[in-house]
XYZ file of C-alpha atoms in Angstrom:
346
model
C 166.218 62.284 -157.708
C 163.191 63.292 -159.841
C 164.414 62.034 -163.601
C 163.166 64.823 -165.339
C 164.721 67.960 -163.947
C 161.655 70.649 -163.109
C 163.941 73.245 -164.935
C 163.049 71.492 -168.152
C 159.434 71.710 -167.550
C 159.191 75.089 -165.819
C 159.685 77.402 -168.943
C 156.725 75.546 -170.503
C 154.460 75.826 -167.611
C 155.381 79.497 -167.205
C 154.376 79.998 -170.598
C 150.636 79.491 -169.879
C 148.211 81.261 -168.157
C 149.175 80.520 -164.229
C 145.807 78.391 -163.516
C 145.929 76.058 -166.952
C 149.293 75.391 -165.966
C 148.321 74.602 -162.527
C 145.580 72.022 -163.778
C 147.496 70.898 -166.419
C 150.042 69.801 -163.827
C 147.490 68.405 -161.328
C 145.333 66.652 -164.066
C 148.834 64.926 -165.101
C 149.711 63.866 -161.383
C 146.304 62.432 -160.796
C 146.571 60.089 -163.671
C 150.070 59.100 -163.371
C 150.088 58.640 -159.783
C 150.935 54.891 -158.467
C 151.803 54.237 -162.162
C 155.644 53.595 -163.153
C 155.216 57.091 -164.722
C 155.378 58.743 -160.804
C 159.369 57.936 -160.849
C 159.444 61.077 -163.355
C 158.998 63.054 -159.869
C 159.522 60.770 -156.936
C 161.984 61.476 -154.463
C 162.952 59.252 -151.319
C 161.716 61.051 -148.215
C 163.983 62.255 -145.632
C 163.989 60.504 -142.265
C 163.585 62.865 -139.619
C 160.518 61.198 -137.487
C 158.675 64.274 -134.619
C 155.845 63.870 -132.457
C 153.454 67.045 -133.086
C 149.790 67.118 -131.646
C 150.045 63.827 -130.932
C 150.988 62.539 -134.084
C 154.646 60.731 -135.509
C 155.228 62.988 -138.680
C 158.221 60.934 -140.751
C 159.783 64.281 -141.144
C 158.930 68.387 -140.810
C 157.950 68.904 -144.540
C 154.238 69.359 -145.697
C 152.466 70.464 -148.699
C 150.315 73.607 -147.589
C 146.389 73.314 -148.566
C 145.455 75.001 -151.517
C 147.512 73.538 -154.261
C 145.184 70.643 -154.508
C 141.849 71.704 -153.442
C 139.941 68.384 -154.086
C 142.517 66.259 -152.679
C 143.101 64.327 -156.538
C 146.715 64.016 -156.261
C 147.496 62.898 -152.480
C 149.830 59.984 -153.673
C 151.040 61.626 -156.679
C 152.685 64.757 -154.415
C 153.197 62.609 -151.325
C 155.989 60.847 -153.560
C 158.027 63.894 -153.668
C 158.751 63.385 -150.373
C 156.672 65.373 -148.032
C 156.257 63.958 -144.531
C 152.564 65.403 -144.686
C 150.258 66.393 -147.269
C 147.127 68.847 -146.422
C 144.547 69.291 -148.829
C 141.290 71.432 -149.483
C 139.977 73.623 -148.534
C 136.857 71.608 -148.991
C 133.710 73.495 -148.403
C 130.132 71.472 -148.003
C 128.867 72.280 -151.412
C 130.432 72.323 -154.491
C 131.429 75.897 -155.844
C 133.267 77.305 -159.018
C 135.107 80.211 -157.174
C 135.446 83.813 -158.268
C 135.458 84.900 -161.770
C 138.486 84.166 -164.324
C 141.642 85.234 -164.288
C 142.369 84.929 -161.080
C 145.860 83.454 -160.768
C 149.020 85.570 -161.489
C 152.631 85.489 -161.260
C 155.073 87.841 -160.075
C 158.222 86.375 -160.881
C 160.472 89.020 -160.131
C 159.719 88.526 -156.557
C 158.961 84.667 -156.536
C 155.274 85.295 -156.013
C 151.778 84.518 -156.861
C 148.397 86.626 -156.262
C 145.483 84.514 -156.309
C 141.734 85.345 -155.936
C 140.274 81.482 -156.264
C 137.993 81.693 -154.112
C 137.655 78.467 -152.591
C 136.981 76.745 -156.034
C 136.152 72.970 -155.355
C 134.063 70.056 -156.177
C 132.177 69.972 -152.716
C 132.183 67.376 -149.791
C 131.057 64.422 -151.118
C 133.890 64.163 -154.009
C 136.461 65.144 -151.960
C 135.793 62.546 -149.220
C 135.734 60.075 -152.468
C 139.112 61.507 -153.327
C 140.851 61.047 -150.236
C 139.387 57.452 -150.052
C 140.561 56.320 -153.067
C 144.711 57.637 -151.931
C 146.431 54.721 -150.778
C 150.434 54.818 -151.125
C 151.423 57.582 -149.312
C 149.590 57.046 -145.937
C 150.523 53.392 -146.331
C 154.217 54.682 -146.431
C 153.591 56.788 -143.424
C 152.716 60.137 -144.650
C 150.194 62.200 -142.791
C 146.920 63.488 -144.400
C 145.448 66.834 -143.301
C 141.970 67.806 -144.502
C 141.401 71.550 -144.647
C 137.651 73.052 -144.458
C 136.132 76.221 -145.395
C 132.498 77.908 -145.513
C 130.196 78.250 -149.264
C 130.381 81.753 -150.462
C 126.638 81.687 -150.096
C 126.274 80.983 -146.745
C 126.120 84.139 -144.706
C 129.161 84.790 -142.008
C 126.533 84.499 -139.335
C 125.860 80.721 -140.161
C 129.615 79.966 -141.147
C 129.593 77.420 -137.892
C 126.939 75.426 -139.959
C 129.582 74.691 -142.643
C 132.597 74.084 -140.556
C 130.551 71.700 -138.551
C 129.430 69.733 -141.765
C 133.116 69.685 -142.872
C 134.259 68.569 -139.859
C 131.914 65.796 -139.541
C 132.206 64.635 -143.019
C 136.383 64.779 -142.937
C 136.546 63.308 -139.236
C 136.849 59.511 -140.358
C 139.332 60.307 -142.954
C 141.705 62.704 -141.829
C 145.101 62.447 -139.654
C 144.297 66.391 -138.450
C 141.579 68.739 -139.501
C 142.486 72.422 -140.097
C 139.647 75.246 -140.059
C 140.676 78.207 -142.245
C 139.426 81.392 -141.571
C 142.550 83.098 -143.017
C 141.226 83.149 -146.778
C 141.127 86.859 -148.339
C 138.883 85.766 -151.275
C 135.833 84.629 -149.631
C 133.632 87.994 -148.217
C 134.138 88.398 -144.449
C 136.191 84.876 -143.866
C 138.526 86.794 -141.950
C 135.726 88.570 -139.709
C 136.230 84.865 -137.880
C 139.792 85.778 -136.663
C 138.216 88.186 -134.181
C 137.462 87.224 -130.510
C 133.825 87.110 -130.315
C 133.464 85.484 -133.615
C 136.270 83.176 -133.023
C 134.746 81.791 -129.604
C 131.431 81.489 -131.598
C 133.234 78.967 -133.723
C 135.484 77.351 -131.722
C 133.232 76.452 -129.409
C 130.889 74.435 -131.212
C 133.779 72.843 -133.486
C 135.230 71.408 -130.225
C 132.528 70.145 -128.601
C 131.143 68.054 -132.118
C 135.202 67.336 -132.684
C 135.266 65.854 -128.621
C 131.757 63.838 -129.662
C 133.169 62.382 -132.959
C 136.306 61.616 -130.873
C 134.300 59.591 -127.839
C 132.470 57.829 -130.568
C 135.184 56.726 -132.848
C 138.002 56.142 -130.308
C 140.007 58.480 -132.858
C 142.045 60.999 -131.796
C 142.151 63.630 -134.496
C 143.811 66.955 -133.923
C 141.919 70.233 -134.946
C 144.373 72.811 -135.849
C 143.129 76.524 -137.025
C 145.380 78.516 -140.277
C 145.420 82.300 -139.371
C 146.476 85.134 -141.640
C 149.737 87.174 -141.641
C 147.738 90.601 -141.538
C 147.381 90.615 -137.974
C 148.759 92.549 -135.492
C 150.177 91.594 -131.785
C 146.783 92.392 -129.878
C 145.318 90.308 -132.459
C 147.278 87.425 -132.940
C 147.240 87.064 -128.896
C 143.637 87.322 -128.799
C 143.511 84.497 -131.284
C 146.346 82.379 -128.784
C 144.267 82.942 -125.890
C 141.116 81.576 -127.944
C 142.914 78.407 -129.133
C 144.170 77.771 -125.597
C 140.714 78.236 -123.897
C 139.131 75.799 -126.206
C 141.339 73.067 -126.112
C 142.587 73.258 -130.030
C 145.574 71.400 -130.681
C 147.444 73.930 -132.886
C 147.629 76.642 -135.544
C 149.148 77.056 -138.617
C 150.579 80.662 -139.660
C 150.161 81.834 -142.236
C 147.751 82.128 -144.898
C 148.324 84.743 -147.724
C 148.508 88.350 -147.404
C 146.590 91.087 -148.672
C 149.500 93.709 -148.239
C 151.282 94.770 -151.307
C 154.592 97.021 -150.170
C 156.780 94.387 -151.590
C 155.754 94.201 -154.870
C 154.549 97.824 -155.799
C 155.341 98.976 -159.404
C 155.329 95.111 -160.529
C 153.122 93.874 -163.043
C 149.736 92.264 -161.615
C 150.972 94.120 -158.364
C 147.748 95.524 -158.038
C 145.743 92.511 -158.517
C 142.869 91.799 -155.721
C 143.400 88.339 -153.655
C 146.161 86.949 -151.439
C 149.857 87.153 -151.962
C 152.308 84.087 -151.341
C 156.062 83.718 -151.890
C 158.963 85.268 -150.731
C 157.166 88.841 -150.020
C 155.163 86.735 -147.054
C 157.920 85.353 -145.459
C 159.194 88.423 -143.037
C 155.571 88.540 -142.244
C 154.798 85.032 -141.578
C 157.643 84.558 -139.486
C 156.819 87.555 -137.133
C 152.721 86.274 -136.470
C 154.999 82.554 -135.744
C 156.923 84.562 -132.986
C 154.196 86.264 -131.807
C 152.383 83.254 -131.553
C 154.983 81.152 -129.613
C 155.570 84.022 -127.355
C 151.846 83.837 -126.343
C 151.459 80.094 -126.386
C 154.601 78.580 -124.749
C 156.761 75.915 -125.700
C 155.002 72.996 -126.537
C 152.240 74.246 -128.327
C 151.881 73.010 -132.336
C 152.629 75.631 -134.983
C 152.949 74.953 -138.752
C 154.790 77.820 -140.369
C 153.804 78.683 -143.756
C 154.636 81.317 -146.482
C 157.603 82.108 -148.429
C 159.641 79.524 -148.163
C 161.769 78.743 -151.185
C 165.009 77.201 -149.709
C 166.230 74.950 -147.239
C 167.276 77.766 -145.099
C 163.967 79.336 -145.380
C 162.809 76.401 -143.804
C 165.386 76.390 -140.919
C 164.189 79.958 -140.006
C 160.705 79.056 -139.613
C 161.549 76.577 -137.210
C 163.901 79.232 -135.622
C 160.741 81.534 -135.485
C 158.710 79.262 -133.165
C 157.240 76.612 -135.656
C 157.338 72.658 -135.445
C 156.949 71.776 -138.992
C 156.989 73.515 -142.304
C 154.640 73.910 -145.192
C 155.272 74.629 -148.881
C 153.130 76.150 -151.574
C 154.452 78.937 -154.084
C 158.080 77.870 -153.418
C 157.361 74.579 -154.703
C 155.641 76.044 -157.994
C 159.310 78.120 -158.083
C 161.707 75.561 -157.325
C 160.388 72.246 -158.084
C 160.257 68.824 -156.253
C 164.232 69.345 -155.369
C 163.221 71.751 -152.594
C 160.931 69.271 -150.588
C 164.242 66.963 -149.652
C 166.356 70.342 -149.530
C 164.053 71.729 -146.834
C 163.576 68.266 -144.914
C 167.333 67.926 -145.196
C 167.920 71.297 -143.371
C 165.502 71.021 -141.036
C 166.849 67.404 -139.835
C 170.310 69.417 -139.188
C 168.733 71.276 -136.523
């Protein structure tokens, strides 16, 4: 168990601006990881090994991309007991993201709205951070690296940015995620349409195969999709994933829907809504994907997991692995082993 209960830290953090609290927390973890102070939040990893997409995961609970965009805290976050960590989204060039304020809490619904906009320090700094991490992977943890496009890159040239990202992160990733579902980069979700998705996945898969042949390393490629998709759209995406030989899918990113938070402070803010309100929408997409892709196709479920029961529901909907983000902010590190234990019992 963590030596400092999150319940003591949360009131202080929730008294700060959300982005300030986020940066303060990550900055502290970055400074203290791999030191004796890490015992303040370190937890034993629940052993529940499972093989997905050819990779042996120590357990089925992971951290979703977006929390550690620059890969500064891989070892420190991994010490919470995660079986896998996904960092990013990283873009080829550094960019500041959207104007502040751009992150908002909705505590009544255990939710967040963010419109950060892929703010990150760029590919070179990201890779340097990844290379500095060591203890998490040394102890068997797996690392996913999430790539996106720069805001100034026209959507018609998006594939260029994704190819740069793929080549840059390939030598350092256990798996790579192609993020085409953030609502906070203009027109990005257009890449989920049939023709645009084919035009993106074809070159990415060709380059990935060439990199694998040259290196002798097999690095699975995942695609992260949105919850705001109808049954036909999910079916089109599933068919494209299979057609291009993509290894897996992550469902889902944040939602632009607001029905579940109407009338609450900040509910009208633009951006992606995460946390409890996206739970059912995410599960719906997972069920549709499983029906379309059949058994055995890797699906990582993410969205609204705030308890072990929620994590089990993701597996029951059809996911193989589960990721946390907003739940970690509301519930703290104890949520990680709670979810891992719950899924190990299935």
